[in-house]
Amino acid sequence: MSTSQTRNQTGSQFSDKFTHHTLGFHESETLSGSSSPINSPPISGLLNDQEKVPIADILDQTDRGTSPKKEKAYPISLAYLEILQSYSKFQRHLSGSCAVKQSTNIDTSIGGERKPSTQYDRAKTLLMLCDFESSPVGNPVQRLVFHFADALWEKVERETGMKSLKPECIEGEADVDEVFKGYHPAVLATYKAVPFAKLLQFTASQVIISALASATKIHLIDLEARTGMHWSMVMQSLSERSKYPVELLKITMVGDSGERMEETDMREELFELDREESVPVFGPLVLRALLVKPHCLEKMIRIIRNLCLDIMVLTEVEGKHNSPSFVNRFIEALFYYSAYFDSLDAFIEAADSNRLAMEGTFMASAMRNMVVREGRERVIRNVGLDTWRLFLNREGFEEVEVSEDALYQAKLIVESYSHSDSVSLEMNGKAMTVGWKGTPLHSISAWRCF
């Protein structure tokens, strides 16, 4: 652990000091901490796609070893319809009854149990058609099909053990965590051009500020160590407060020191909390990273609960990409990335190298991991708000409505961008979702202990 203390320089209202902690952990151990007083069922029953438990119905998944439930009808997103309708030539191959037949053939041929070689041959023929009409630098639907076809080629190769007709598409996967940490230049450029990341951070900050309106001693815990610059808005807002002037602000960041957080030794005593401190916790795209190791997620969330926090603000991917069913996972990912690719097309020039890197390296790696990998190799997993609600309720948290100030702040940010009418800000219960043309992409939710 490294600890540094500096005096606040953002306003005279901080009469004491600003303290910044970074908790660094080692990969050799697992999450540990005191047990929660609430006797909750294991998280593996909620989020691990290997368990045969009734809760799988909430995940819209089919348990392995049980009879498949009736498949739900997938709504076609507005973004997906628009990009298809804009390109009539490509639409002739992918729309109408032909699209239904081709999609069904690819899904049933590649997913699930091993199929006869004739079905794989049919899938290869359809993928060759996709290759012919797609491009990594074309319009949104061509780019989307190009990267998904690459993933499906690798899926065929893994299932059959035969070299595909497109071996150049099989590449090593990039570190997708770079996308969410935002360290790569292409990621930083994309975050600046596209409003989603800014919306998530500023709205989350406003939720925290509103929840701490009367707090004078604040210990903010950030579950993702980054540069810390994203907290400048909170520091400035607190420093300008005339009523309830802030005496102390500490920010503790949970850093992995190069190792992954799910393998760290996280303990309550490392946070060095004081009874007089108000404790907000911010988890930016953190819980999703632990879905592959649900026991670590369960331990981490119980440690957080034992901190007696005032509020916990979470931002997550609003998607259902954790199904053991290849077909379900593929369709959900297709709809999700169709909206994302369409948004990138609106905000970033086609020839921009940062967009090409974002799509061709990071997003393509995420797609390939969702589609190709199985078991512990499939680390890109997302579940929706309803699943997080069930899990957090069982762990002793209740949801708090996103404040009106936060919603107002979000609307101001959206209006500062072009294509603001295509950015979707919607309430999902007490949480807020951020999306593109009606397709939810991210969520912001707030929680407190029972």
Coordinates of C-alpha atoms in Angstrom, one line a residue:
M1 CA 0.0 0.0 0.0
S2 CA 1.3 3.5 -0.7
T3 CA -0.2 6.5 1.0
S4 CA 0.4 10.2 0.2
Q5 CA -1.1 13.2 1.8
T6 CA -1.3 16.7 0.3
R7 CA -3.1 19.8 1.4
N8 CA -6.2 20.8 -0.6
Q9 CA -5.5 23.5 -3.2
T10 CA -8.9 23.8 -4.9
G11 CA -10.6 26.1 -2.4
S12 CA -10.3 27.6 1.1
Q13 CA -13.3 25.7 2.3
F14 CA -11.2 22.6 2.9
S15 CA -10.0 23.7 6.3
D16 CA -8.1 20.5 7.0
K17 CA -6.6 18.5 4.2
F18 CA -7.1 16.3 1.1
T19 CA -5.7 12.8 1.5
H20 CA -5.2 10.4 -1.3
H21 CA -4.6 6.7 -0.8
T22 CA -3.9 4.0 -3.4
L23 CA -4.3 0.4 -2.2
G24 CA -2.0 -1.9 -4.1
F25 CA -2.5 -5.6 -3.9
H26 CA -0.8 -8.8 -5.0
E27 CA -2.1 -11.5 -7.4
S28 CA -1.1 -14.4 -5.3
E29 CA -4.1 -14.2 -2.9
T30 CA -7.9 -14.0 -3.2
L31 CA -10.3 -11.5 -1.8
S32 CA -10.8 -11.8 1.9
G33 CA -12.6 -10.0 4.7
S34 CA -15.1 -10.3 7.4
S35 CA -18.3 -12.2 6.6
S36 CA -21.5 -10.2 6.1
P37 CA -24.1 -10.7 8.9
I38 CA -26.7 -11.4 6.2
N39 CA -27.0 -15.0 5.2
S40 CA -27.2 -14.7 1.4
P41 CA -27.3 -17.5 -1.1
P42 CA -24.0 -17.9 -3.0
I43 CA -23.4 -15.5 -5.8
S44 CA -22.6 -18.5 -8.0
G45 CA -26.3 -19.3 -8.0
L46 CA -27.0 -15.9 -9.5
L47 CA -24.2 -15.1 -11.9
N48 CA -22.2 -18.3 -12.6
D49 CA -23.6 -19.8 -15.8
Q50 CA -22.4 -23.2 -14.7
E51 CA -24.9 -23.6 -11.9
K52 CA -28.2 -25.5 -12.4
V53 CA -30.4 -23.2 -10.3
P54 CA -33.8 -21.6 -10.9
I55 CA -32.3 -18.1 -10.7
A56 CA -31.0 -18.7 -14.3
D57 CA -34.5 -17.6 -15.5
I58 CA -33.7 -14.1 -14.3
L59 CA -30.6 -14.1 -16.4
D60 CA -32.6 -15.1 -19.5
Q61 CA -30.3 -18.1 -19.7
T62 CA -30.9 -21.8 -20.2
D63 CA -29.3 -24.0 -17.6
R64 CA -27.0 -26.7 -18.9
G65 CA -28.4 -30.1 -18.4
T66 CA -32.0 -28.9 -18.3
S67 CA -34.7 -28.5 -20.9
P68 CA -34.3 -25.3 -22.8
K69 CA -37.0 -22.8 -22.1
K70 CA -38.8 -21.0 -24.9
E71 CA -36.6 -18.5 -26.5
K72 CA -37.7 -14.9 -26.0
A73 CA -38.3 -12.6 -29.0
Y74 CA -35.4 -10.2 -29.4
P75 CA -36.4 -6.6 -30.2
I76 CA -34.6 -5.1 -33.1
S77 CA -32.8 -1.9 -32.0
L78 CA -33.5 1.4 -33.9
A79 CA -29.8 1.7 -34.7
Y80 CA -29.6 -1.8 -36.1
L81 CA -32.6 -1.1 -38.3
E82 CA -31.3 2.2 -39.6
I83 CA -27.9 1.0 -40.6
L84 CA -29.4 -1.9 -42.4
Q85 CA -31.9 0.3 -44.2
S86 CA -29.2 2.7 -45.3
Y87 CA -27.3 0.2 -47.4
S88 CA -29.7 -1.6 -49.8
K89 CA -27.0 -3.7 -51.5
F90 CA -25.9 -5.4 -48.3
Q91 CA -29.5 -5.6 -47.1
R92 CA -30.4 -7.9 -49.9
H93 CA -28.1 -10.5 -48.3
L94 CA -28.9 -9.9 -44.7
S95 CA -32.6 -8.8 -44.5
G96 CA -35.9 -10.5 -44.9
S97 CA -36.5 -14.2 -44.9
C98 CA -33.0 -14.8 -46.3
A99 CA -31.5 -13.2 -43.2
V100 CA -33.6 -15.3 -40.9
K101 CA -32.6 -18.5 -42.6
Q102 CA -28.9 -17.6 -42.8
S103 CA -28.7 -16.5 -39.2
T104 CA -30.4 -19.6 -38.0
N105 CA -28.1 -21.8 -40.0
I106 CA -25.0 -20.1 -38.7
D107 CA -26.2 -20.1 -35.1
T108 CA -27.3 -23.8 -35.0
S109 CA -24.3 -24.9 -37.0
I110 CA -21.7 -23.3 -34.8
G111 CA -23.2 -23.1 -31.4
G112 CA -23.9 -25.8 -28.9
E113 CA -23.0 -29.4 -29.4
R114 CA -20.8 -30.7 -32.1
K115 CA -22.6 -30.9 -35.5
P116 CA -22.0 -32.9 -38.6
S117 CA -19.4 -31.5 -40.9
T118 CA -22.0 -30.6 -43.6
Q119 CA -23.5 -28.0 -41.3
Y120 CA -20.1 -26.5 -40.7
D121 CA -19.5 -26.5 -44.5
R122 CA -22.8 -24.6 -44.8
A123 CA -21.7 -22.1 -42.1
K124 CA -18.4 -21.5 -43.9
T125 CA -20.3 -20.8 -47.1
L126 CA -22.4 -18.1 -45.3
L127 CA -19.3 -16.7 -43.7
M128 CA -17.6 -16.4 -47.1
L129 CA -20.6 -14.3 -48.2
C130 CA -20.2 -12.1 -45.2
D131 CA -16.5 -11.7 -46.0
F132 CA -17.3 -10.7 -49.5
E133 CA -19.7 -7.9 -48.5
S134 CA -18.0 -6.7 -45.3
S135 CA -15.0 -4.4 -44.6
P136 CA -13.2 -3.0 -41.6
V137 CA -13.4 0.5 -43.0
G138 CA -16.9 0.4 -44.6
N139 CA -20.2 1.6 -43.3
P140 CA -21.3 0.5 -39.8
V141 CA -23.1 -2.7 -40.9
Q142 CA -20.1 -3.7 -43.0
R143 CA -17.7 -3.1 -40.2
L144 CA -19.9 -4.9 -37.7
V145 CA -20.3 -8.0 -40.0
F146 CA -16.6 -8.0 -40.7
H147 CA -15.6 -8.3 -37.0
F148 CA -18.3 -10.8 -36.1
A149 CA -17.5 -12.9 -39.1
D150 CA -13.9 -13.0 -37.9
A151 CA -15.0 -14.3 -34.6
L152 CA -17.3 -16.9 -36.2
W153 CA -14.4 -18.1 -38.4
E154 CA -12.4 -18.8 -35.3
K155 CA -15.4 -20.5 -33.7
V156 CA -15.6 -22.8 -36.7
E157 CA -11.9 -23.6 -36.5
R158 CA -12.1 -24.4 -32.8
E159 CA -15.1 -26.7 -33.3
T160 CA -13.8 -28.6 -36.3
G161 CA -10.1 -28.5 -35.6
M162 CA -9.6 -27.5 -39.2
K163 CA -7.9 -24.4 -40.5
S164 CA -10.4 -21.8 -41.8
L165 CA -10.3 -20.2 -45.2
K166 CA -9.5 -16.9 -43.5
P167 CA -6.5 -17.7 -41.2
E168 CA -5.4 -14.0 -41.1
C169 CA -8.4 -13.2 -39.0
I170 CA -7.2 -15.4 -36.1
E171 CA -5.1 -13.1 -33.9
G172 CA -4.3 -12.8 -30.3
E173 CA -6.8 -10.9 -28.2
A174 CA -6.0 -7.5 -27.0
D175 CA -6.2 -6.6 -23.3
V176 CA -9.8 -5.4 -23.3
D177 CA -9.3 -4.0 -19.8
E178 CA -7.5 -1.1 -21.5
V179 CA -10.9 0.0 -22.9
F180 CA -12.4 0.4 -19.5
K181 CA -9.4 1.9 -17.8
G182 CA -8.9 4.4 -20.7
Y183 CA -5.1 4.4 -20.8
H184 CA -4.7 3.7 -24.5
P185 CA -4.5 6.8 -26.8
A186 CA -7.2 5.5 -29.1
V187 CA -9.5 4.9 -26.1
L188 CA -8.8 8.4 -24.7
A189 CA -9.6 9.9 -28.1
T190 CA -12.8 7.9 -28.4
Y191 CA -13.9 8.8 -24.9
K192 CA -13.4 12.5 -25.8
A193 CA -15.3 12.3 -29.0
V194 CA -18.2 10.1 -27.9
P195 CA -20.3 11.3 -24.9
F196 CA -20.9 8.0 -23.1
A197 CA -17.8 7.9 -20.8
K198 CA -18.2 11.6 -19.9
L199 CA -21.9 11.0 -19.2
L200 CA -21.1 8.1 -16.8
Q201 CA -18.4 9.9 -14.9
F202 CA -20.0 13.3 -14.5
T203 CA -23.4 11.8 -13.6
A204 CA -21.9 9.5 -11.0
S205 CA -20.0 12.4 -9.5
Q206 CA -23.2 14.5 -9.2
V207 CA -25.0 11.6 -7.5
I208 CA -22.2 11.4 -4.9
I209 CA -22.2 15.2 -4.4
S210 CA -26.0 15.2 -3.9
A211 CA -25.8 12.3 -1.4
L212 CA -23.1 14.1 0.7
A213 CA -24.9 17.5 0.8
S214 CA -24.4 17.9 4.6
A215 CA -21.2 15.8 5.1
T216 CA -18.1 17.7 6.4
K217 CA -15.7 14.8 6.6
I218 CA -15.6 12.6 3.5
H219 CA -13.7 9.5 2.6
L220 CA -14.3 8.6 -1.0
I221 CA -13.4 5.1 -2.2
D222 CA -12.8 4.5 -5.9
L223 CA -12.7 0.8 -6.8
E224 CA -10.7 1.5 -10.0
A225 CA -7.4 3.2 -9.7
R226 CA -6.7 5.7 -12.5
T227 CA -5.2 9.1 -12.7
G228 CA -7.6 10.7 -10.2
M229 CA -8.3 13.6 -12.5
H230 CA -11.9 12.6 -12.8
W231 CA -12.5 13.7 -9.2
S232 CA -11.6 17.3 -9.9
M233 CA -15.3 18.1 -10.4
V234 CA -16.2 16.7 -7.0
M235 CA -13.3 18.6 -5.3
Q236 CA -14.3 21.9 -6.9
S237 CA -18.0 21.5 -6.0
L238 CA -17.2 20.7 -2.4
S239 CA -14.7 23.5 -2.1
E240 CA -17.4 26.0 -3.3
R241 CA -19.9 24.9 -0.7
S242 CA -20.8 27.7 1.8
K243 CA -23.1 25.7 4.0
Y244 CA -21.5 22.6 5.6
P245 CA -17.9 23.5 4.6
V246 CA -15.8 20.4 4.1
E247 CA -13.1 19.9 6.7
L248 CA -11.6 16.7 5.2
L249 CA -11.6 14.9 1.9
K250 CA -9.8 11.6 1.5
I251 CA -9.8 9.6 -1.7
T252 CA -8.8 6.0 -1.6
M253 CA -8.3 4.2 -4.9
V254 CA -8.2 0.4 -5.1
G255 CA -5.2 -0.3 -7.3
D256 CA -4.0 -3.6 -8.7
S257 CA -0.3 -2.7 -9.2
G258 CA -0.4 -4.5 -12.5
E259 CA -2.4 -7.5 -11.2
R260 CA -6.1 -8.1 -11.7
M261 CA -8.4 -7.0 -8.9
E262 CA -10.2 -10.4 -8.6
E263 CA -7.0 -12.0 -7.3
T264 CA -6.2 -9.3 -4.7
D265 CA -6.2 -9.5 -0.9
M266 CA -8.8 -6.8 -0.1
R267 CA -9.5 -6.2 3.6
E268 CA -11.6 -3.8 5.5
E269 CA -8.7 -2.5 7.7
L270 CA -6.8 -1.3 4.6
F271 CA -9.3 1.5 4.1
E272 CA -8.4 3.2 7.4
L273 CA -11.9 4.5 8.0
D274 CA -12.8 7.0 10.8
R275 CA -16.2 6.9 12.4
E276 CA -16.9 10.5 11.7
E277 CA -16.3 10.1 8.0
S278 CA -19.0 9.9 5.4
V279 CA -18.1 7.1 3.0
P280 CA -19.2 7.1 -0.7
V281 CA -18.0 4.2 -2.9
F282 CA -17.7 4.5 -6.7
G283 CA -17.5 1.3 -8.8
P284 CA -16.9 2.2 -12.5
L285 CA -17.4 -1.0 -14.6
V286 CA -15.9 -3.1 -11.8
L287 CA -18.5 -5.7 -10.9
R288 CA -18.7 -7.0 -14.5
A289 CA -15.0 -7.8 -14.4
L290 CA -15.6 -10.3 -11.5
L291 CA -18.4 -12.2 -13.1
V292 CA -16.0 -14.9 -14.3
K293 CA -15.0 -15.4 -10.6
P294 CA -18.3 -15.0 -8.7
H295 CA -16.8 -16.0 -5.3
C296 CA -14.5 -13.0 -5.5
L297 CA -17.4 -10.8 -6.4
E298 CA -19.3 -12.0 -3.5
K299 CA -16.5 -11.4 -1.0
M300 CA -15.7 -8.0 -2.4
I301 CA -19.3 -6.7 -2.2
R302 CA -19.6 -8.0 1.4
I303 CA -16.4 -6.2 2.4
I304 CA -17.9 -3.0 0.8
R305 CA -21.1 -3.5 2.8
N306 CA -19.2 -3.8 6.0
L307 CA -17.6 -0.4 5.5
C308 CA -21.0 1.1 6.5
L309 CA -21.0 3.4 3.5
D310 CA -23.3 6.3 2.8
I311 CA -23.8 5.6 -0.9
M312 CA -22.4 3.3 -3.6
V313 CA -22.6 4.4 -7.2
L314 CA -22.1 1.8 -9.9
T315 CA -21.7 2.2 -13.6
E316 CA -22.0 -1.0 -15.7
V317 CA -22.5 -2.2 -19.2
E318 CA -26.2 -2.7 -19.8
G319 CA -26.1 -6.0 -21.7
K320 CA -26.9 -9.7 -21.3
H321 CA -23.7 -11.3 -22.5
N322 CA -23.3 -14.0 -19.8
S323 CA -25.5 -16.7 -21.2
P324 CA -24.1 -20.2 -21.6
S325 CA -26.2 -20.4 -24.8
F326 CA -24.1 -19.4 -27.8
V327 CA -27.2 -18.3 -29.8
N328 CA -28.5 -16.0 -27.0
R329 CA -25.0 -14.5 -26.4
F330 CA -24.4 -13.9 -30.1
I331 CA -27.7 -12.2 -30.7
E332 CA -27.4 -9.9 -27.6
A333 CA -23.8 -9.0 -28.6
L334 CA -24.9 -8.3 -32.2
F335 CA -27.6 -5.8 -31.1
Y336 CA -25.3 -4.2 -28.6
Y337 CA -22.4 -3.6 -30.9
S338 CA -24.7 -2.5 -33.8
A339 CA -25.7 0.5 -31.7
Y340 CA -22.1 1.1 -30.6
F341 CA -20.7 1.0 -34.1
D342 CA -23.5 3.3 -35.3
S343 CA -22.6 5.8 -32.6
L344 CA -18.9 5.8 -33.5
D345 CA -19.9 6.5 -37.1
A346 CA -21.8 9.6 -36.0
F347 CA -19.1 11.1 -33.8
I348 CA -15.8 10.1 -35.4
E349 CA -14.6 10.3 -39.0
A350 CA -14.4 7.1 -41.0
A351 CA -10.6 7.3 -41.7
D352 CA -9.7 8.2 -38.1
S353 CA -7.0 5.9 -36.9
N354 CA -8.3 6.0 -33.3
R355 CA -11.7 4.7 -34.4
L356 CA -10.0 2.0 -36.5
A357 CA -8.0 0.9 -33.5
M358 CA -10.9 1.1 -31.1
E359 CA -13.1 -1.1 -33.3
G360 CA -10.4 -3.4 -34.8
T361 CA -8.4 -4.0 -31.6
F362 CA -10.5 -3.5 -28.5
M363 CA -14.1 -4.0 -29.6
A364 CA -13.2 -6.9 -32.0
S365 CA -11.4 -8.6 -29.1
A366 CA -14.4 -8.2 -26.9
M367 CA -16.7 -9.7 -29.6
R368 CA -14.3 -12.6 -30.2
N369 CA -14.1 -13.3 -26.5
M370 CA -17.9 -13.3 -26.2
V371 CA -18.5 -15.5 -29.2
V372 CA -15.5 -17.8 -29.3
R373 CA -14.4 -18.5 -25.7
E374 CA -16.2 -20.7 -23.2
G375 CA -15.7 -21.3 -19.5
R376 CA -13.0 -19.4 -17.7
E377 CA -11.6 -18.2 -21.0
R378 CA -14.7 -16.1 -21.6
V379 CA -13.8 -13.1 -19.4
I380 CA -16.0 -10.5 -21.1
R381 CA -19.3 -11.0 -19.3
N382 CA -22.1 -8.5 -18.7
V383 CA -25.5 -8.8 -17.0
G384 CA -28.4 -6.3 -16.9
L385 CA -29.7 -4.1 -14.1
D386 CA -32.3 -6.6 -13.0
T387 CA -29.6 -9.2 -12.2
W388 CA -27.5 -6.7 -10.3
R389 CA -30.6 -5.6 -8.3
L390 CA -31.3 -9.2 -7.3
F391 CA -27.7 -9.8 -6.2
L392 CA -27.3 -6.5 -4.3
N393 CA -30.6 -6.8 -2.6
R394 CA -29.6 -10.2 -1.3
E395 CA -26.3 -8.8 -0.1
G396 CA -28.0 -6.1 2.0
F397 CA -28.2 -3.1 -0.3
E398 CA -31.3 -1.1 -1.3
E399 CA -31.4 1.0 -4.5
V400 CA -31.5 4.8 -4.3
E401 CA -33.0 6.9 -7.0
V402 CA -30.6 8.8 -9.2
S403 CA -30.9 12.5 -8.1
E404 CA -32.6 15.2 -10.2
D405 CA -29.4 17.2 -10.1
A406 CA -27.6 14.2 -11.7
L407 CA -30.2 13.9 -14.4
Y408 CA -29.9 17.6 -15.2
Q409 CA -26.2 17.4 -15.4
A410 CA -26.5 14.4 -17.8
K411 CA -28.9 16.4 -20.1
L412 CA -26.5 19.3 -20.2
I413 CA -23.7 17.1 -21.3
V414 CA -25.8 15.5 -24.0
E415 CA -26.8 18.9 -25.4
S416 CA -23.2 19.9 -25.7
Y417 CA -22.6 17.2 -28.4
S418 CA -23.8 16.9 -31.9
H419 CA -26.4 14.2 -32.6
S420 CA -27.7 14.8 -29.1
D421 CA -31.2 13.6 -30.2
S422 CA -29.7 10.1 -30.8
V423 CA -28.3 9.8 -27.3
S424 CA -30.8 8.0 -25.1
L425 CA -31.2 9.0 -21.4
E426 CA -33.9 6.9 -19.8
M427 CA -34.9 5.9 -16.3
N428 CA -34.9 2.2 -15.5
G429 CA -36.6 2.1 -12.2
K430 CA -34.5 4.2 -9.9
A431 CA -31.4 3.9 -12.2
M432 CA -30.5 5.7 -15.4
T433 CA -29.4 4.1 -18.6
V434 CA -27.3 5.7 -21.3
G435 CA -27.8 4.5 -24.9
W436 CA -27.9 5.2 -28.6
K437 CA -31.2 5.5 -30.5
G438 CA -33.1 3.6 -27.8
T439 CA -30.6 0.8 -27.3
P440 CA -29.3 0.9 -23.7
L441 CA -25.5 0.6 -23.5
H442 CA -24.6 1.6 -19.9
S443 CA -26.3 2.0 -16.6
I444 CA -25.8 4.2 -13.5
S445 CA -27.3 3.1 -10.3
A446 CA -27.0 4.2 -6.6
W447 CA -27.2 2.0 -3.5
R448 CA -27.0 2.1 0.3
C449 CA -27.0 -0.4 3.0
F450 CA -30.2 -1.6 4.6

